[in-house]
Amino acid sequence: MLNTPQEAIAQFRDAIQAAGLIPPDVIEADGKLRRFASNGKRRDDAGWYLLHGDGIPAGSFGDWRTGQVQTWRADIGRAFTPAEESEHRARAEAARQLREAEEARRHAEARERAGLILAEAHQGGEHPYVTKKGIQPHGAKLIQAEQARAIAPNLSPELSGLLLVVPMRADGVLHSLQFIAADGIKRPLTGGRVAGCYHAIGNPKGAAALCVCEGFATGASIHEATGYPVAVAFSANNLETVALALRAKFPDLPLILCADDDVATPGNPGLTRAKDAARVVGGVVAIPDFGTDRPDGATDCNDLAQLCGLEAVGRCIANAAASHQQAERNAPASESDGDGWPELQPLPDGLPPVAAFDLALLPDTLKPWAADICERVQCAPDFVAAAIMAGLGSIIGRKLGIRPQARTDWTVTPNQWALVVGRPGVLKSPALEAALSPIKRLAATATEAHQAEAKDYARAVKVAKLRAEEGEKAARKMLARAPDTDVSDYLNGEEPEAPTARRYIAVDSNAASLGELHRQNPNGLLVHRDEMVSLLKGLDREDQAEARGFYLTGWNGDSSYTFDRIGRGLNLHIPAVCLSMLGSTQPGRIAEYIRHAVKGGAGDDGLIQRFGLLVWPDTGGDWRNVDRWPDGEAKRAAFHVYETLDRLDVEAIGAQRDTDQEGEPDGLPYLRFDAGGLGLFLEWRTDLETRLRGGDLHPAMESHLAKYRKLVPALALVLHLAGGGTGPVSERATLQALAWAEYLETHARRAYASVTTPEVGAAKAIIARIRKGDLPRAFASWQVWRQGWAMLSDRVQVADALGLLVELGWLAASRSDTGGRPGTVYDTNPRGLV
């Protein structure tokens, strides 16, 4: 039984502590809502309490960060009277309303501060957490802690230095932020809403599945491994709330709950909450598999990515989805399944076969190195070879051209546009990175040299300034003695010229910045984009017409270009734009892009056809573990080729050059074919021109092959020089270039098959969607094309594909009459579900 108010406060304090919160030092029993640091840390006010000391002491307490709420009333040693019960309920309701009003105020204040901080934050640059975790920023921004604290004074004192800022949204509205410090400390914006908020990575539109996980780094690794959109829920307790919101928003999209496997924590909250959420929304749980030698502290998919690579994360997600789909397929079927359905007729091959790459197409100086890369990476040799040729073409650039005819001045530059196509996980990126290593070493050497030149330049500027000051002093003295004296000699000090950094590769520059880089590096640049179709789609926009024109001109290698506008108001003129291109993409993305590009839209100007080195190889076969050091001798020989071409002496190899009327050198130095090479090229070109004029080729393919007029002589020049050749381009190099053309044409035909026979690929895509559960067994055509899926966004193409599937017995079509306009319903043959 209570005797004093202090005893009631002591009981209240014990209740707070028993709930896992750290009570405040002083508790006021005045019926007011008060804040305190529930975690005991200074300036944290996520805890709250309200205590009435008059009458029978009662109150409530909780934590806004976790959503925890508890009510309390004193133990008076007897039962409550009806009047006391009524008074207690009234006080509890008043406390609830006060608490919710305060929470709404805190949330509103946090929303405003979150918007201001996010507006101040910037994109670009590196953050130690992102680097340590091996991920991309994916919509997160950067801000200095003190800059954020000026807007939100109650920012956690544990946060300092450069912070990663992750937006927390619900229904598209920014509610709060998560801050991540360089040491990995994560803290939310004080007062911000957490429940139901998430950070979206990727776009769910057209996706095969949507993943939900706890942490930002985990979500980034999942997206980078699978391409699936991801919702980062920020905590295990928030998984179910976020999953429910996403299920309501995307009722037909499969949800994958990617658990943190907290094996070292009692109750394994990460896995438990993920399973609970999956059960509520009808989702599936993916659990990272670390094998038998699981390191201490490894719990999530980012840990798995750092230990075993992104491929392991992709397998983890794919296995979870596959097991779920298999379980659905194994569910008891109705007795009529299969009755009355015809046998399935095989779908035609949607993609024509392609020629396999033969390393004999590369110069002898580079074959051992290329073979070594392919064996160690276990990738298709096509990827490595295309990157090698694009890199070599960019190094030669505008140092030297080739004149394919014996007498004309038609000159071809050797820059190359290469695009490698393959599914995720076929090691495209590692192959390209390995093939670019000689150029990256040249770039590193150039950077070191520029840093040394910059130091010398800084000293020269100081010296020039001192000389100018002394000259001014001497001029003043001279004028003081004789005002009419010519003192110009004292003022003619020359300003030192600032050194220019040699650049080889541009990764993520806009067109105007790329133009400025090119102006400083007139030999040309290699544009490297990991996902090339994203760049091409960007260039399709009307507001990117100038940038598109710049890239189109850059393929020529010898045409001038002037930017009409640039941020600093410059009239940027480049005498000769020479761009090489290298990137990768996935089959679905390139097929969709090509279809739209050749239908008379923005892409019908030959941009995609300029990718002469387009390779789309078959990537099956057995994998084997190759764990050995690189072939050092082959690598040194290959690097020597690049270094030799970088400092190419065109006169020493017998290049010719035109002269102007005054006898001065004019135009690009050049080589011609030798007699054997010229005969081979003329024979090949005669056949090509006949085919181009025969009317048998699809216009898209015709446009692509027309670009081979430049491709073949350019390849011959690259092969000749990289093989150590001098003088006229040899017959052997010409034969190799013609073999490249024959090989590449088969790959081009595969790429343009999506235009010439689109219904086959679309039919296969429909069956894949049905098997994944993205489409019900009975559906209408609009349910296919409205989703915007790759290869299935065109109504006419979808209609043709559905007709093909009906014809081959995969679907049955029937008319439905719902009282309105009758439509067609397609039912799936059960035999096609497995």
PDB file of C-alpha atoms in Angstrom, residues 387-593:
ATOM      1  CA  ALA A 387      36.878  -5.160 -74.935  1.00  0.00           C
ATOM      2  CA  ILE A 388      40.453  -5.635 -76.169  1.00  0.00           C
ATOM      3  CA  MET A 389      39.616  -4.366 -79.655  1.00  0.00           C
ATOM      4  CA  ALA A 390      37.666  -1.390 -78.316  1.00  0.00           C
ATOM      5  CA  GLY A 391      40.528  -0.514 -75.978  1.00  0.00           C
ATOM      6  CA  LEU A 392      43.163  -0.773 -78.698  1.00  0.00           C
ATOM      7  CA  GLY A 393      41.063   1.376 -81.031  1.00  0.00           C
ATOM      8  CA  SER A 394      40.770   4.069 -78.386  1.00  0.00           C
ATOM      9  CA  ILE A 395      44.525   4.080 -77.693  1.00  0.00           C
ATOM     10  CA  ILE A 396      45.353   4.530 -81.386  1.00  0.00           C
ATOM     11  CA  GLY A 397      42.530   7.037 -81.746  1.00  0.00           C
ATOM     12  CA  ARG A 398      43.479   9.918 -83.997  1.00  0.00           C
ATOM     13  CA  LYS A 399      47.173   9.133 -84.098  1.00  0.00           C
ATOM     14  CA  LEU A 400      46.690   7.238 -87.339  1.00  0.00           C
ATOM     15  CA  GLY A 401      43.998   6.256 -89.831  1.00  0.00           C
ATOM     16  CA  ILE A 402      43.681   3.877 -92.763  1.00  0.00           C
ATOM     17  CA  ARG A 403      42.741   4.682 -96.354  1.00  0.00           C
ATOM     18  CA  PRO A 404      40.935   1.575 -97.618  1.00  0.00           C
ATOM     19  CA  GLN A 405      41.269   2.481-101.294  1.00  0.00           C
ATOM     20  CA  ALA A 406      44.445   2.807-103.338  1.00  0.00           C
ATOM     21  CA  ARG A 407      44.028   6.426-104.457  1.00  0.00           C
ATOM     22  CA  THR A 408      41.148   8.226-102.722  1.00  0.00           C
ATOM     23  CA  ASP A 409      41.399  10.277 -99.536  1.00  0.00           C
ATOM     24  CA  TRP A 410      38.637   8.297 -97.776  1.00  0.00           C
ATOM     25  CA  THR A 411      40.163   7.849 -94.321  1.00  0.00           C
ATOM     26  CA  VAL A 412      38.901   5.622 -91.514  1.00  0.00           C
ATOM     27  CA  THR A 413      39.788   6.105 -87.845  1.00  0.00           C
ATOM     28  CA  PRO A 414      40.248   2.942 -85.765  1.00  0.00           C
ATOM     29  CA  ASN A 415      37.931   3.829 -82.840  1.00  0.00           C
ATOM     30  CA  GLN A 416      35.504   1.001 -82.021  1.00  0.00           C
ATOM     31  CA  TRP A 417      32.044   0.723 -80.450  1.00  0.00           C
ATOM     32  CA  ALA A 418      31.653  -2.535 -78.519  1.00  0.00           C
ATOM     33  CA  LEU A 419      28.614  -3.926 -76.697  1.00  0.00           C
ATOM     34  CA  VAL A 420      28.624  -7.297 -74.936  1.00  0.00           C
ATOM     35  CA  VAL A 421      25.289  -9.009 -74.229  1.00  0.00           C
ATOM     36  CA  GLY A 422      24.665 -11.672 -71.615  1.00  0.00           C
ATOM     37  CA  ARG A 423      22.431 -12.632 -68.753  1.00  0.00           C
ATOM     38  CA  PRO A 424      23.277 -11.468 -65.216  1.00  0.00           C
ATOM     39  CA  GLY A 425      25.928 -13.650 -63.660  1.00  0.00           C
ATOM     40  CA  VAL A 426      27.808 -14.630 -66.831  1.00  0.00           C
ATOM     41  CA  LEU A 427      30.795 -12.531 -65.690  1.00  0.00           C
ATOM     42  CA  LYS A 428      30.570  -9.751 -68.254  1.00  0.00           C
ATOM     43  CA  SER A 429      31.887  -7.063 -65.904  1.00  0.00           C
ATOM     44  CA  PRO A 430      34.926  -9.010 -64.636  1.00  0.00           C
ATOM     45  CA  ALA A 431      35.841  -9.847 -68.232  1.00  0.00           C
ATOM     46  CA  LEU A 432      35.685  -6.196 -69.307  1.00  0.00           C
ATOM     47  CA  GLU A 433      37.614  -5.027 -66.260  1.00  0.00           C
ATOM     48  CA  ALA A 434      40.409  -7.506 -66.905  1.00  0.00           C
ATOM     49  CA  ALA A 435      40.634  -6.519 -70.565  1.00  0.00           C
ATOM     50  CA  LEU A 436      40.810  -2.830 -69.643  1.00  0.00           C
ATOM     51  CA  SER A 437      43.616  -3.258 -67.110  1.00  0.00           C
ATOM     52  CA  PRO A 438      46.411  -2.095 -69.488  1.00  0.00           C
ATOM     53  CA  ILE A 439      44.533   1.127 -70.222  1.00  0.00           C
ATOM     54  CA  LYS A 440      43.855   1.694 -66.544  1.00  0.00           C
ATOM     55  CA  ARG A 441      47.548   1.318 -65.824  1.00  0.00           C
ATOM     56  CA  LEU A 442      48.324   3.892 -68.514  1.00  0.00           C
ATOM     57  CA  ALA A 443      45.758   6.158 -66.873  1.00  0.00           C
ATOM     58  CA  ALA A 444      47.339   5.680 -63.436  1.00  0.00           C
ATOM     59  CA  THR A 445      50.783   6.499 -64.826  1.00  0.00           C
ATOM     60  CA  ALA A 446      49.384   9.608 -66.523  1.00  0.00           C
ATOM     61  CA  THR A 447      47.786  10.712 -63.242  1.00  0.00           C
ATOM     62  CA  GLU A 448      51.094  10.391 -61.404  1.00  0.00           C
ATOM     63  CA  ALA A 449      52.841  12.391 -64.118  1.00  0.00           C
ATOM     64  CA  HIS A 450      50.160  15.084 -63.995  1.00  0.00           C
ATOM     65  CA  GLN A 451      50.509  15.394 -60.231  1.00  0.00           C
ATOM     66  CA  ALA A 452      54.251  15.980 -60.641  1.00  0.00           C
ATOM     67  CA  GLU A 453      53.603  18.504 -63.430  1.00  0.00           C
ATOM     68  CA  ALA A 454      51.051  20.255 -61.234  1.00  0.00           C
ATOM     69  CA  LYS A 455      53.676  20.728 -58.532  1.00  0.00           C
ATOM     70  CA  ASP A 456      56.132  22.143 -61.069  1.00  0.00           C
ATOM     71  CA  TYR A 457      53.374  24.389 -62.428  1.00  0.00           C
ATOM     72  CA  ALA A 458      52.578  25.703 -58.947  1.00  0.00           C
ATOM     73  CA  ARG A 459      56.245  26.606 -58.456  1.00  0.00           C
ATOM     74  CA  ALA A 460      56.394  28.236 -61.909  1.00  0.00           C
ATOM     75  CA  VAL A 461      53.331  30.342 -61.097  1.00  0.00           C
ATOM     76  CA  LYS A 462      54.999  31.608 -57.932  1.00  0.00           C
ATOM     77  CA  VAL A 463      58.193  32.406 -59.812  1.00  0.00           C
ATOM     78  CA  ALA A 464      56.252  34.206 -62.558  1.00  0.00           C
ATOM     79  CA  LYS A 465      54.395  36.224 -59.958  1.00  0.00           C
ATOM     80  CA  LEU A 466      57.629  37.270 -58.260  1.00  0.00           C
ATOM     81  CA  ARG A 467      59.143  38.243 -61.612  1.00  0.00           C
ATOM     82  CA  ALA A 468      56.062  40.253 -62.502  1.00  0.00           C
ATOM     83  CA  GLU A 469      56.214  42.068 -59.168  1.00  0.00           C
ATOM     84  CA  GLU A 470      59.878  42.856 -59.645  1.00  0.00           C
ATOM     85  CA  GLY A 471      59.209  44.003 -63.208  1.00  0.00           C
ATOM     86  CA  GLU A 472      56.485  46.358 -61.975  1.00  0.00           C
ATOM     87  CA  LYS A 473      58.809  47.778 -59.361  1.00  0.00           C
ATOM     88  CA  ALA A 474      61.533  48.356 -61.945  1.00  0.00           C
ATOM     89  CA  ALA A 475      59.022  49.931 -64.357  1.00  0.00           C
ATOM     90  CA  ARG A 476      57.795  52.359 -61.674  1.00  0.00           C
ATOM     91  CA  LYS A 477      61.343  53.430 -60.869  1.00  0.00           C
ATOM     92  CA  MET A 478      62.098  53.972 -64.552  1.00  0.00           C
ATOM     93  CA  LEU A 479      58.911  55.983 -65.071  1.00  0.00           C
ATOM     94  CA  ALA A 480      59.603  58.029 -61.965  1.00  0.00           C
ATOM     95  CA  ARG A 481      62.913  59.104 -63.489  1.00  0.00           C
ATOM     96  CA  ALA A 482      61.721  59.418 -67.082  1.00  0.00           C
ATOM     97  CA  PRO A 483      57.915  59.343 -67.605  1.00  0.00           C
ATOM     98  CA  ASP A 484      58.180  58.878 -71.386  1.00  0.00           C
ATOM     99  CA  THR A 485      60.369  55.777 -71.149  1.00  0.00           C
ATOM    100  CA  ASP A 486      59.086  52.567 -72.825  1.00  0.00           C
ATOM    101  CA  VAL A 487      58.851  50.068 -69.957  1.00  0.00           C
ATOM    102  CA  SER A 488      57.016  47.308 -71.833  1.00  0.00           C
ATOM    103  CA  ASP A 489      60.021  44.981 -71.598  1.00  0.00           C
ATOM    104  CA  TYR A 490      59.664  45.038 -67.830  1.00  0.00           C
ATOM    105  CA  LEU A 491      56.023  43.941 -68.064  1.00  0.00           C
ATOM    106  CA  ASN A 492      56.307  41.161 -70.661  1.00  0.00           C
ATOM    107  CA  GLY A 493      56.592  38.254 -68.248  1.00  0.00           C
ATOM    108  CA  GLU A 494      55.064  35.053 -69.630  1.00  0.00           C
ATOM    109  CA  GLU A 495      52.470  33.138 -67.647  1.00  0.00           C
ATOM    110  CA  PRO A 496      53.286  29.439 -67.300  1.00  0.00           C
ATOM    111  CA  GLU A 497      50.890  27.112 -69.091  1.00  0.00           C
ATOM    112  CA  ALA A 498      48.816  24.874 -66.827  1.00  0.00           C
ATOM    113  CA  PRO A 499      49.435  21.160 -67.448  1.00  0.00           C
ATOM    114  CA  THR A 500      46.597  19.054 -68.862  1.00  0.00           C
ATOM    115  CA  ALA A 501      45.754  15.665 -67.400  1.00  0.00           C
ATOM    116  CA  ARG A 502      45.930  12.844 -69.937  1.00  0.00           C
ATOM    117  CA  ARG A 503      42.652  10.927 -69.828  1.00  0.00           C
ATOM    118  CA  TYR A 504      41.939   7.575 -71.421  1.00  0.00           C
ATOM    119  CA  ILE A 505      38.551   6.492 -70.046  1.00  0.00           C
ATOM    120  CA  ALA A 506      35.370   8.422 -69.229  1.00  0.00           C
ATOM    121  CA  VAL A 507      32.868   6.524 -67.113  1.00  0.00           C
ATOM    122  CA  ASP A 508      29.914   8.701 -66.139  1.00  0.00           C
ATOM    123  CA  SER A 509      30.315  12.098 -67.798  1.00  0.00           C
ATOM    124  CA  ASN A 510      27.494  14.023 -69.423  1.00  0.00           C
ATOM    125  CA  ALA A 511      27.989  14.991 -73.049  1.00  0.00           C
ATOM    126  CA  ALA A 512      29.183  18.537 -72.364  1.00  0.00           C
ATOM    127  CA  SER A 513      31.709  17.379 -69.759  1.00  0.00           C
ATOM    128  CA  LEU A 514      32.812  14.616 -72.092  1.00  0.00           C
ATOM    129  CA  GLY A 515      33.319  17.226 -74.789  1.00  0.00           C
ATOM    130  CA  GLU A 516      35.509  19.302 -72.481  1.00  0.00           C
ATOM    131  CA  LEU A 517      37.559  16.197 -71.613  1.00  0.00           C
ATOM    132  CA  HIS A 518      37.905  15.468 -75.334  1.00  0.00           C
ATOM    133  CA  ARG A 519      39.062  19.011 -76.044  1.00  0.00           C
ATOM    134  CA  GLN A 520      41.882  18.430 -73.553  1.00  0.00           C
ATOM    135  CA  ASN A 521      42.581  14.974 -75.011  1.00  0.00           C
ATOM    136  CA  PRO A 522      42.284  15.363 -78.796  1.00  0.00           C
ATOM    137  CA  ASN A 523      43.432  11.807 -79.517  1.00  0.00           C
ATOM    138  CA  GLY A 524      40.031  10.577 -78.297  1.00  0.00           C
ATOM    139  CA  LEU A 525      38.436   8.839 -75.320  1.00  0.00           C
ATOM    140  CA  LEU A 526      36.942   5.490 -74.408  1.00  0.00           C
ATOM    141  CA  VAL A 527      33.462   5.785 -72.882  1.00  0.00           C
ATOM    142  CA  HIS A 528      32.909   2.809 -70.579  1.00  0.00           C
ATOM    143  CA  ARG A 529      29.396   2.143 -69.274  1.00  0.00           C
ATOM    144  CA  ASP A 530      28.568  -1.013 -67.330  1.00  0.00           C
ATOM    145  CA  GLU A 531      24.918  -0.791 -68.467  1.00  0.00           C
ATOM    146  CA  MET A 532      25.041   0.666 -71.960  1.00  0.00           C
ATOM    147  CA  VAL A 533      21.308   0.573 -72.733  1.00  0.00           C
ATOM    148  CA  SER A 534      20.672   3.060 -69.908  1.00  0.00           C
ATOM    149  CA  LEU A 535      22.905   5.553 -71.725  1.00  0.00           C
ATOM    150  CA  LEU A 536      21.227   4.856 -75.068  1.00  0.00           C
ATOM    151  CA  LYS A 537      17.739   5.302 -73.608  1.00  0.00           C
ATOM    152  CA  GLY A 538      18.824   8.575 -72.065  1.00  0.00           C
ATOM    153  CA  LEU A 539      20.037   9.782 -75.447  1.00  0.00           C
ATOM    154  CA  ASP A 540      16.591   8.974 -76.901  1.00  0.00           C
ATOM    155  CA  ARG A 541      14.993  11.798 -74.907  1.00  0.00           C
ATOM    156  CA  GLU A 542      14.143  14.985 -76.793  1.00  0.00           C
ATOM    157  CA  ASP A 543      16.074  17.139 -74.328  1.00  0.00           C
ATOM    158  CA  GLN A 544      19.212  15.085 -75.108  1.00  0.00           C
ATOM    159  CA  ALA A 545      19.247  15.813 -78.851  1.00  0.00           C
ATOM    160  CA  GLU A 546      22.530  17.722 -78.604  1.00  0.00           C
ATOM    161  CA  ALA A 547      24.196  14.928 -76.625  1.00  0.00           C
ATOM    162  CA  ARG A 548      22.925  12.335 -79.106  1.00  0.00           C
ATOM    163  CA  GLY A 549      24.376  14.316 -81.979  1.00  0.00           C
ATOM    164  CA  PHE A 550      27.706  14.464 -80.182  1.00  0.00           C
ATOM    165  CA  TYR A 551      27.876  10.673 -79.792  1.00  0.00           C
ATOM    166  CA  LEU A 552      26.789  10.090 -83.395  1.00  0.00           C
ATOM    167  CA  THR A 553      29.559  12.410 -84.554  1.00  0.00           C
ATOM    168  CA  GLY A 554      32.059  10.723 -82.234  1.00  0.00           C
ATOM    169  CA  TRP A 555      31.658   7.406 -84.041  1.00  0.00           C
ATOM    170  CA  ASN A 556      32.998   8.964 -87.258  1.00  0.00           C
ATOM    171  CA  GLY A 557      36.267   9.819 -85.568  1.00  0.00           C
ATOM    172  CA  ASP A 558      37.107  12.721 -87.872  1.00  0.00           C
ATOM    173  CA  SER A 559      34.179  15.187 -87.764  1.00  0.00           C
ATOM    174  CA  SER A 560      34.118  18.435 -85.833  1.00  0.00           C
ATOM    175  CA  TYR A 561      31.464  19.341 -83.286  1.00  0.00           C
ATOM    176  CA  THR A 562      30.482  22.521 -81.459  1.00  0.00           C
ATOM    177  CA  PHE A 563      28.397  22.620 -78.292  1.00  0.00           C
ATOM    178  CA  ASP A 564      26.014  25.562 -78.508  1.00  0.00           C
ATOM    179  CA  ARG A 565      25.555  25.753 -74.752  1.00  0.00           C
ATOM    180  CA  ILE A 566      27.571  24.728 -71.746  1.00  0.00           C
ATOM    181  CA  GLY A 567      27.165  25.725 -68.109  1.00  0.00           C
ATOM    182  CA  ARG A 568      29.953  28.309 -68.100  1.00  0.00           C
ATOM    183  CA  GLY A 569      28.773  29.911 -71.336  1.00  0.00           C
ATOM    184  CA  LEU A 570      31.605  28.531 -73.456  1.00  0.00           C
ATOM    185  CA  ASN A 571      31.327  27.949 -77.189  1.00  0.00           C
ATOM    186  CA  LEU A 572      32.995  24.533 -77.035  1.00  0.00           C
ATOM    187  CA  HIS A 573      34.448  23.491 -80.393  1.00  0.00           C
ATOM    188  CA  ILE A 574      36.207  20.160 -80.995  1.00  0.00           C
ATOM    189  CA  PRO A 575      38.003  19.909 -84.363  1.00  0.00           C
ATOM    190  CA  ALA A 576      37.591  16.123 -84.570  1.00  0.00           C
ATOM    191  CA  VAL A 577      35.491  14.025 -82.197  1.00  0.00           C
ATOM    192  CA  CYS A 578      36.787  10.471 -81.779  1.00  0.00           C
ATOM    193  CA  LEU A 579      34.902   8.311 -79.273  1.00  0.00           C
ATOM    194  CA  SER A 580      35.265   4.630 -78.594  1.00  0.00           C
ATOM    195  CA  MET A 581      32.469   2.915 -76.650  1.00  0.00           C
ATOM    196  CA  LEU A 582      32.453  -0.155 -74.432  1.00  0.00           C
ATOM    197  CA  GLY A 583      29.625  -1.485 -72.303  1.00  0.00           C
ATOM    198  CA  SER A 584      27.409  -4.416 -71.474  1.00  0.00           C
ATOM    199  CA  THR A 585      23.716  -5.168 -71.193  1.00  0.00           C
ATOM    200  CA  GLN A 586      21.242  -7.989 -70.755  1.00  0.00           C
ATOM    201  CA  PRO A 587      19.403  -9.832 -73.555  1.00  0.00           C
ATOM    202  CA  GLY A 588      15.956  -8.542 -72.628  1.00  0.00           C
ATOM    203  CA  ARG A 589      17.077  -4.945 -72.427  1.00  0.00           C
ATOM    204  CA  ILE A 590      18.916  -4.885 -75.751  1.00  0.00           C
ATOM    205  CA  ALA A 591      16.098  -6.736 -77.541  1.00  0.00           C
ATOM    206  CA  GLU A 592      13.537  -4.243 -76.281  1.00  0.00           C
ATOM    207  CA  TYR A 593      15.737  -1.277 -77.141  1.00  0.00           C
TER     208      TYR A 593
END
